[in-house]
PDB file of C-alpha atoms in Angstrom:
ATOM      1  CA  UNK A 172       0.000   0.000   0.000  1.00 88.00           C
ATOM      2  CA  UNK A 173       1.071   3.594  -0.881  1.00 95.00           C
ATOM      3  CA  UNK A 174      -0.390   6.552   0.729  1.00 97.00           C
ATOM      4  CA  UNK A 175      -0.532  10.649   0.774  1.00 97.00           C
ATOM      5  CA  UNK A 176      -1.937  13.272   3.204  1.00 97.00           C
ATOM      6  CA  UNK A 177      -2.436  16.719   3.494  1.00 97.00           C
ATOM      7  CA  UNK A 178      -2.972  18.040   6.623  1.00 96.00           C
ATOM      8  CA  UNK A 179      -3.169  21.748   6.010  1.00 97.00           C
ATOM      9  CA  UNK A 180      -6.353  23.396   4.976  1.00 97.00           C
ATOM     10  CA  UNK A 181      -6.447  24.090   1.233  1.00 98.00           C
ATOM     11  CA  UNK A 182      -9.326  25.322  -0.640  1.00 98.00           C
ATOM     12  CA  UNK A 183      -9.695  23.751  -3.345  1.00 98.00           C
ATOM     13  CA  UNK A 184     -11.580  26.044  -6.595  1.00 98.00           C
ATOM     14  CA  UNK A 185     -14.252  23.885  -8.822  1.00 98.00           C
ATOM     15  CA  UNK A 186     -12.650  21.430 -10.935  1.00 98.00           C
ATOM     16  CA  UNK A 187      -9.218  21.824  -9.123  1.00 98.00           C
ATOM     17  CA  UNK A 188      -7.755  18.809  -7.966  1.00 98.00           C
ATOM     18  CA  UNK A 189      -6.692  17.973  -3.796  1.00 98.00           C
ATOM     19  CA  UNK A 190      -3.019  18.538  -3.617  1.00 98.00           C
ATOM     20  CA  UNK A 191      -1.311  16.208  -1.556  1.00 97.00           C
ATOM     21  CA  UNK A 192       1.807  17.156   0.219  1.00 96.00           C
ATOM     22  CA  UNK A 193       3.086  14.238   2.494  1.00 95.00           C
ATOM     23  CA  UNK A 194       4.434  10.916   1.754  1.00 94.00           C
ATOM     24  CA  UNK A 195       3.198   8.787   4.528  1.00 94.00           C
ATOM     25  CA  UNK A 196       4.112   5.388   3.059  1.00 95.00           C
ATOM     26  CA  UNK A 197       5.775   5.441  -0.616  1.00 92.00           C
ATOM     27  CA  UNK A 198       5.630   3.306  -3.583  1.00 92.00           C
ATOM     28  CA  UNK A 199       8.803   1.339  -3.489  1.00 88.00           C
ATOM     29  CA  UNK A 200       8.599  -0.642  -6.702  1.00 88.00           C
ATOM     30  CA  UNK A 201       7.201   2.536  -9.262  1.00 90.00           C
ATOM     31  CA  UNK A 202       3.381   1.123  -9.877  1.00 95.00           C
ATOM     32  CA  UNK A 203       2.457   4.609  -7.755  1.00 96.00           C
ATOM     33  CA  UNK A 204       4.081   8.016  -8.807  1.00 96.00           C
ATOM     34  CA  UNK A 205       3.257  11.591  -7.430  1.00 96.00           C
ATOM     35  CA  UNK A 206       3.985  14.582  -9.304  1.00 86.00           C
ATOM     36  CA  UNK A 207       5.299  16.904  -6.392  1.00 84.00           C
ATOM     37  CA  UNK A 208       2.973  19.967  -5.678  1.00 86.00           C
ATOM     38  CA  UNK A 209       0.019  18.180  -7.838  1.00 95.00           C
ATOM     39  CA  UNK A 210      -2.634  16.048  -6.716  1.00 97.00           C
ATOM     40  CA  UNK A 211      -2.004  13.886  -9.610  1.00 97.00           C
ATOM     41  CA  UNK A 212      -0.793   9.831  -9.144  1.00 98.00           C
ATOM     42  CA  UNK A 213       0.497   8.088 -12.213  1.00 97.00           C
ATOM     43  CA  UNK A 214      -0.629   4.476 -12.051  1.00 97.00           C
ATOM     44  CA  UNK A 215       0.967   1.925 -13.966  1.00 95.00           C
ATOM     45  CA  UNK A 216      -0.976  -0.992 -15.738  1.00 93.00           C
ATOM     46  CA  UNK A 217       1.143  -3.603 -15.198  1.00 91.00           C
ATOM     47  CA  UNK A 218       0.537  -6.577 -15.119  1.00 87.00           C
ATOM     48  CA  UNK A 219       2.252 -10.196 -14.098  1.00 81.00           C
ATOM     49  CA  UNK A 220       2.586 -12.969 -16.597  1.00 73.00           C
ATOM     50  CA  UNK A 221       0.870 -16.285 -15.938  1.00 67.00           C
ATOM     51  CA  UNK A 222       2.363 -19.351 -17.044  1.00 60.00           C
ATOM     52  CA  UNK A 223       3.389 -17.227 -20.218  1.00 57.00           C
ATOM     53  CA  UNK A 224      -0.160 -17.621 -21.891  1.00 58.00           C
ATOM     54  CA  UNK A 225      -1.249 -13.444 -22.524  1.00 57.00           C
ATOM     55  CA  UNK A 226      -4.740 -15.211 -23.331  1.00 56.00           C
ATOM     56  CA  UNK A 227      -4.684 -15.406 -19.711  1.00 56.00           C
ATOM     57  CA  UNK A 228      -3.673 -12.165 -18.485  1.00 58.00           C
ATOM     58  CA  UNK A 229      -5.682  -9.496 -17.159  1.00 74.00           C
ATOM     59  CA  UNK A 230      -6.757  -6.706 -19.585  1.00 85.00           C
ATOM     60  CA  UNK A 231      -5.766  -3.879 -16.667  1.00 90.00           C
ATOM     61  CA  UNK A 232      -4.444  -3.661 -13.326  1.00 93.00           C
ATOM     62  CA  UNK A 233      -6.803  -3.190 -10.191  1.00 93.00           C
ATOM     63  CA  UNK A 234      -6.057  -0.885  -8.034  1.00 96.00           C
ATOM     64  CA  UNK A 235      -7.992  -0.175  -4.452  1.00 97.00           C
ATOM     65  CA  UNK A 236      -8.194   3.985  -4.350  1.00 98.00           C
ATOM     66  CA  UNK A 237      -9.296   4.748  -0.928  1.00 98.00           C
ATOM     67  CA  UNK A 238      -9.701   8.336   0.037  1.00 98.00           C
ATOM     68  CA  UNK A 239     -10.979  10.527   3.210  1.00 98.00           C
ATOM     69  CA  UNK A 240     -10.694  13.948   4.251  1.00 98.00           C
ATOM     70  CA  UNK A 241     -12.997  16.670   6.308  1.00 98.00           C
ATOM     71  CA  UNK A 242     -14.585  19.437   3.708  1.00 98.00           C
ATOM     72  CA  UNK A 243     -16.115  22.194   4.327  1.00 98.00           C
ATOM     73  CA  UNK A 244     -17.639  25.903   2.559  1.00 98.00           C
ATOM     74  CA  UNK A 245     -15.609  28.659   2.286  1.00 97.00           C
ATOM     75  CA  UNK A 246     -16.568  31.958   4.087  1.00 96.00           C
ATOM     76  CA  UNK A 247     -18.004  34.167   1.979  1.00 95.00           C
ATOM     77  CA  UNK A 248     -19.765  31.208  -0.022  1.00 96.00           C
ATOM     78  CA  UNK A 249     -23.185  30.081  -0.019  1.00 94.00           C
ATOM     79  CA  UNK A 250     -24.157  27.308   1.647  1.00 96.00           C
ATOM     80  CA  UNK A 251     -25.344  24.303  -0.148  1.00 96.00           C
ATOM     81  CA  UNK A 252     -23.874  21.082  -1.169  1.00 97.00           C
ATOM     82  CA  UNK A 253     -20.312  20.571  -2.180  1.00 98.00           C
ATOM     83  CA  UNK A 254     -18.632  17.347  -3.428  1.00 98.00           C
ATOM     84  CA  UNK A 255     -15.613  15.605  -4.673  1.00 98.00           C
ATOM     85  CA  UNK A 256     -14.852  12.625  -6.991  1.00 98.00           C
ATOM     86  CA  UNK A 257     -11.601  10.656  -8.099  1.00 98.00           C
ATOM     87  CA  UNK A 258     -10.980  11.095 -11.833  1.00 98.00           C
ATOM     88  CA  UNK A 259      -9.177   8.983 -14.223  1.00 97.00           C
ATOM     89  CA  UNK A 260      -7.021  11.052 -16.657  1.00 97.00           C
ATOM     90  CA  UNK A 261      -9.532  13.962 -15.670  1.00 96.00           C
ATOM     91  CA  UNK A 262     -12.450  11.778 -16.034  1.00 97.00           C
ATOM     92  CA  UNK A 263     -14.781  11.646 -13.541  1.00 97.00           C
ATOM     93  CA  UNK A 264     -15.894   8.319 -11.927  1.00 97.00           C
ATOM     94  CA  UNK A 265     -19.118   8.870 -11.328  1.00 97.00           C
ATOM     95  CA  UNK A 266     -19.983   6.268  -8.004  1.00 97.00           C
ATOM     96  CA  UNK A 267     -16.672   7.869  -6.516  1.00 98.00           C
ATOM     97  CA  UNK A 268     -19.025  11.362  -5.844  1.00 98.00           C
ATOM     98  CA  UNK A 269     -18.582  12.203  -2.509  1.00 98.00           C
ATOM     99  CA  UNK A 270     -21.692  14.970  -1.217  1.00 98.00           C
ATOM    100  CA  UNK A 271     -21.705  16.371   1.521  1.00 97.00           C
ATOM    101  CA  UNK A 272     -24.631  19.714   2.614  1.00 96.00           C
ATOM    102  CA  UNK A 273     -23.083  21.971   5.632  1.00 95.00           C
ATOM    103  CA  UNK A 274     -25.652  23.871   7.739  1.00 95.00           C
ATOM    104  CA  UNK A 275     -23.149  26.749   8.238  1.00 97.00           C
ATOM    105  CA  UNK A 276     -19.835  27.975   6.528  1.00 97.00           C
ATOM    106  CA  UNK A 277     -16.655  26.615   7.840  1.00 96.00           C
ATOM    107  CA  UNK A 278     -18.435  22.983   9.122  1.00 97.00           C
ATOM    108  CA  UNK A 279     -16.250  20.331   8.225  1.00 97.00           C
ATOM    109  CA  UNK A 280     -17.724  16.682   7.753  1.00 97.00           C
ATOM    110  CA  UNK A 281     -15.724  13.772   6.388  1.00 98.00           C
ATOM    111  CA  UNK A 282     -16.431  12.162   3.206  1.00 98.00           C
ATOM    112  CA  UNK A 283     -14.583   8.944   2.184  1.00 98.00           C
ATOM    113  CA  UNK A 284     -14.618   6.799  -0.929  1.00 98.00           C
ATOM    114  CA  UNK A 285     -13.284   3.361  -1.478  1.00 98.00           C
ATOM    115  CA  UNK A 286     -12.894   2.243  -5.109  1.00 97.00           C
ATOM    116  CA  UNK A 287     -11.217  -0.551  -7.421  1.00 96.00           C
ATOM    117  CA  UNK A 288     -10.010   1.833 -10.439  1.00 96.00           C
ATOM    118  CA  UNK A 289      -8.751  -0.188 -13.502  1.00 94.00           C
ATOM    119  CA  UNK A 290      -5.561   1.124 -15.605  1.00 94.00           C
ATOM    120  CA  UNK A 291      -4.895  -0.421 -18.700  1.00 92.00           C
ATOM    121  CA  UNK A 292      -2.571  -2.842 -18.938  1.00 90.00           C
ATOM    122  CA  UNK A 293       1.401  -1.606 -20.056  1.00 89.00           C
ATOM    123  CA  UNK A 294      -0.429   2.065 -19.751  1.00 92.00           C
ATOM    124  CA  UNK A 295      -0.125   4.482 -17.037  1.00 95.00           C
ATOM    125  CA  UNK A 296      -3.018   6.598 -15.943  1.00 96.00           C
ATOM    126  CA  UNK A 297      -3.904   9.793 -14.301  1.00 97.00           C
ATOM    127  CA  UNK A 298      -5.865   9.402 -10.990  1.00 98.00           C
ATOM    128  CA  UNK A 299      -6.741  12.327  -8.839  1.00 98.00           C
ATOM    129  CA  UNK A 300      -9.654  14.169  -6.498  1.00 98.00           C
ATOM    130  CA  UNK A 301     -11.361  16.710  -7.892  1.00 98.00           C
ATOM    131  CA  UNK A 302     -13.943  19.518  -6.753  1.00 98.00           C
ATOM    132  CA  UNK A 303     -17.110  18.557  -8.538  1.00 98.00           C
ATOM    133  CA  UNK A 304     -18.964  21.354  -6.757  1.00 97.00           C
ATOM    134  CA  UNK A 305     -19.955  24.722  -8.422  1.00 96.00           C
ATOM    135  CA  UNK A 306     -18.380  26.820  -5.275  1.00 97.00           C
ATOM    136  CA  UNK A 307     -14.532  26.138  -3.383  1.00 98.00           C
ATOM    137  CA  UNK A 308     -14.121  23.725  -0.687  1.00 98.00           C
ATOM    138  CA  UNK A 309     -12.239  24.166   2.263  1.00 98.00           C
ATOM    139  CA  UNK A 310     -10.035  20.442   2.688  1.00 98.00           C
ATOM    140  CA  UNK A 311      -8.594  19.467   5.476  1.00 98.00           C
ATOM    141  CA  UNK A 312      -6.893  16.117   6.799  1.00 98.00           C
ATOM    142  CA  UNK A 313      -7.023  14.901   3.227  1.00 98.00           C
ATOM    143  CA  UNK A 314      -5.717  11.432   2.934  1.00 98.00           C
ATOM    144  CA  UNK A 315      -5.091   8.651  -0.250  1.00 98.00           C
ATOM    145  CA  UNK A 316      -4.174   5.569  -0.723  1.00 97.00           C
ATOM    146  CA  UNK A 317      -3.589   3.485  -3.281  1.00 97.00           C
ATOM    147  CA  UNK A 318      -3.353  -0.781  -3.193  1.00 95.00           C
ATOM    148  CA  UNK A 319      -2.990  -3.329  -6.081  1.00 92.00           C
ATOM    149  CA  UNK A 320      -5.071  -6.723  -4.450  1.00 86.00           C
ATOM    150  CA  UNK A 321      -3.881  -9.061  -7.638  1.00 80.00           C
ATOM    151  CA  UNK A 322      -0.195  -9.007  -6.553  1.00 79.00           C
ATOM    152  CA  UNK A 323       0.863 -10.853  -3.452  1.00 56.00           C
ATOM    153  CA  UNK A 324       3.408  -8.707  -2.489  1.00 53.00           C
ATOM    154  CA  UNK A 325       3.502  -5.585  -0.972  1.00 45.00           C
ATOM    155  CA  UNK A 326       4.925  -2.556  -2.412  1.00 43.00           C
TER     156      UNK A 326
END
């Protein structure tokens, strides 16, 4: 398992991605790469051989994107609901929307998200968080991960 965090507040302006700015646990083998002051992770889509057969490979890796992290609206903004997704190469994955209404500005709540994300295989893909919302969002204690369940090792 790899994983980010940001621990700052950052606010984050519609379809602006979460920047992540720690390194809690890094990829050691180069499946997971971070492109310093982005919130972008390149994925890589490869995958293992199997008894040399390709008939029998997989058509794209599976990775497990798990992500949490308090939001909130913006002083000076209107409340109503905000949200964020994960995107593939800036595509939005639509049952990765995260919604969340305040009653006030400046109310954090945590939304979370767990979800398998396929990347081609012998590609490398784009995944990020992104404000869906119309209006900024205040993030705070923002936190990704990022786990391939088809390889027995760890990385």
């Amino acid at each position: 398992m790899a994983e980010w965090s940001a621990n700052a507040s950052q606010t984050v302006n519609p379809g602006e991605t979460v920047i992540f700015t720690e390194t809690e646990v890094p990829c050691t083998r180069g499946f997971v790469r971070h492109r310093e002051g982005t919130g972008d992770f390149v994925l890589s889509g490869w995958v293992p051989s199997r008894g040399g057969c390709r008939c029998k490979q997989a058509n794209s890796a599976i990775y497990n994107v798990g992500f949490s992290a308090n939001i909130a609206i913006p002083t000076g903004e209107t409340v109503g609901e905000i949200s964020l997704a994960v995107t593939v190469n800036g595509t939005t994955i639509p049952s990765s929307t995260m919604i969340q209404t305040p009653a006030a500005v400046e109310e954090y709540a945590n939304v979370s998200v767990e979800k398998a994300v396929p990347i081609w295989r012998n590609c490398c893909q784009t995944v990020a968080v992104r404000n869906t919302s119309s209006v900024p969002v205040l993030v705070q204690n923002a936190n990704i991960t990022f786990s391939r369940p088809d390889l027995a090792v760890t990385y």
